[in-house]
Coordinates of C-alpha atoms and ligand atoms in Angstrom, one line a residue:
M1 CA 118.2 140.4 24.1
A2 CA 117.5 136.3 24.6
F3 CA 119.9 133.2 24.1
V4 CA 118.7 130.5 20.8
V5 CA 119.1 127.2 20.8
T6 CA 120.2 127.1 17.8
E7 CA 120.9 123.8 14.0
N8 CA 123.0 121.3 17.0
C9 CA 119.8 120.9 19.1
I10 CA 118.3 119.2 16.2
K11 CA 118.4 115.8 16.5
C12 CA 119.8 115.1 19.8
K13 CA 117.0 117.3 21.8
F14 CA 119.7 116.0 24.9
T15 CA 116.9 118.7 27.3
D16 CA 119.5 119.5 30.2
C17 CA 118.7 122.9 29.7
V18 CA 115.2 122.7 30.1
D19 CA 116.3 121.3 34.7
V20 CA 118.7 124.5 34.8
C21 CA 115.8 127.4 33.6
P22 CA 114.2 129.3 36.3
V23 CA 110.9 130.9 33.8
D24 CA 110.7 128.0 32.5
C25 CA 111.1 129.6 28.9
F26 CA 111.9 125.8 26.8
H27 CA 109.3 124.9 24.0
V28 CA 109.4 121.4 22.5
G29 CA 108.9 120.2 19.3
P30 CA 109.0 116.6 17.5
N31 CA 113.1 116.9 17.5
F32 CA 114.5 120.5 18.2
L33 CA 113.8 122.7 21.1
V34 CA 113.4 126.5 21.2
I35 CA 113.9 129.4 23.6
D36 CA 110.9 132.2 24.1
P37 CA 112.8 135.2 23.5
D38 CA 109.9 137.2 25.6
E39 CA 110.3 135.0 28.5
C40 CA 114.1 134.6 28.6
I41 CA 115.7 136.9 31.4
D42 CA 119.1 136.3 30.1
C43 CA 119.9 134.3 33.0
T44 CA 123.2 132.3 31.2
L45 CA 122.5 129.4 33.4
C46 CA 121.3 127.1 30.7
E47 CA 125.0 128.1 28.4
P48 CA 126.5 125.9 30.1
E49 CA 124.1 122.9 30.5
C50 CA 123.4 121.8 26.9
P51 CA 126.7 119.3 25.6
A52 CA 125.7 120.0 22.0
N53 CA 126.4 124.0 22.9
A54 CA 124.0 124.3 21.5
I55 CA 122.9 127.5 23.1
F56 CA 124.2 131.0 21.9
A57 CA 123.5 134.8 23.0
E58 CA 121.1 136.4 20.7
D59 CA 124.3 138.4 19.8
E60 CA 127.3 136.0 19.4
L61 CA 125.8 133.5 17.5
P62 CA 128.1 132.1 15.1
E63 CA 128.3 132.9 11.6
G64 CA 125.3 130.5 9.8
Q65 CA 123.0 130.0 13.0
E66 CA 121.5 133.9 12.2
I67 CA 118.4 132.2 10.9
F68 CA 117.7 130.8 14.2
A69 CA 117.1 133.9 15.9
E70 CA 113.3 134.5 14.3
L71 CA 113.3 130.4 14.6
N72 CA 113.1 130.2 18.2
A73 CA 111.1 133.1 18.2
E74 CA 108.5 131.5 15.7
L75 CA 108.1 127.7 17.3
S76 CA 107.8 128.8 20.6
K77 CA 104.7 130.0 20.7
K78 CA 103.3 127.2 19.1
W79 CA 104.9 124.2 20.5
P80 CA 104.7 123.4 24.2
S81 CA 106.0 123.8 27.0
I82 CA 109.3 122.0 28.1
T83 CA 109.9 122.0 31.7
E84 CA 111.1 118.6 32.9
V85 CA 114.4 116.7 31.1
Q86 CA 113.5 113.9 29.1
D87 CA 115.3 111.1 27.0
A88 CA 117.7 112.8 24.1
M89 CA 116.7 111.7 20.7
P90 CA 117.1 108.4 19.5
D91 CA 121.4 108.4 18.2
A92 CA 121.5 111.5 19.5
D93 CA 125.2 111.1 20.1
E94 CA 126.2 110.4 16.7
W95 CA 124.0 113.1 15.4
N96 CA 126.2 115.6 17.9
G97 CA 128.1 118.2 15.8
K98 CA 127.1 117.3 12.2
E99 CA 126.1 119.5 10.1
G100 CA 123.3 120.1 7.9
K101 CA 120.4 119.4 10.2
L102 CA 118.8 122.4 9.4
Q103 CA 117.2 121.6 7.1
L104 CA 115.7 118.2 9.2
L105 CA 113.8 120.5 11.9
E106 CA 110.8 118.9 12.3
K107 CA 108.2 121.8 13.1
Ligands
SF4_1 FE1 116.8 130.5 30.6 FE2 118.5 131.6 31.6 FE3 118.9 130.3 29.4 FE4 117.1 132.4 28.9 S1 119.2 132.1 29.8 S2 116.5 130.1 28.3 S3 116.0 132.2 31.1 S4 117.9 129.8 31.5
F3S2 FE1 118.8 120.8 22.7 FE2 120.8 121.3 23.8 FE3 118.4 121.5 25.0 S1 119.9 119.8 22.3 S2 117.3 119.8 23.9 S3 119.7 122.9 23.6 S4 120.5 120.6 26.0

């Protein structure tokens, strides 16, 4: 199993999650972060850190978010590692909780 970053991270990207990961398995794209499922050790530390509640265990993904398991696996191989907190996206607070953000994902 692994933990998975889901849709509500898109256009928020608060990055609080990367600070607590003991194995540095977060990877960063233009407006989204992902977890490398081959590196994640299921420590659970990142889940409560996300202000957007975007991180879930793979076997507890909310309905409609299942595709993000594949997206995390795919994009983590392509995007660079991120280990330090950065500024959130502009207007992150406004985007937090908006629906339909999957179509805004920049790869
Ligand atoms: Fe990293 Fe632990 Fe979160 Fe996996 S569950 S991404 S190991 S902080
Ligand atoms: Fe995204 Fe939440 Fe981390 S918004 S960058 S998963 S803290």
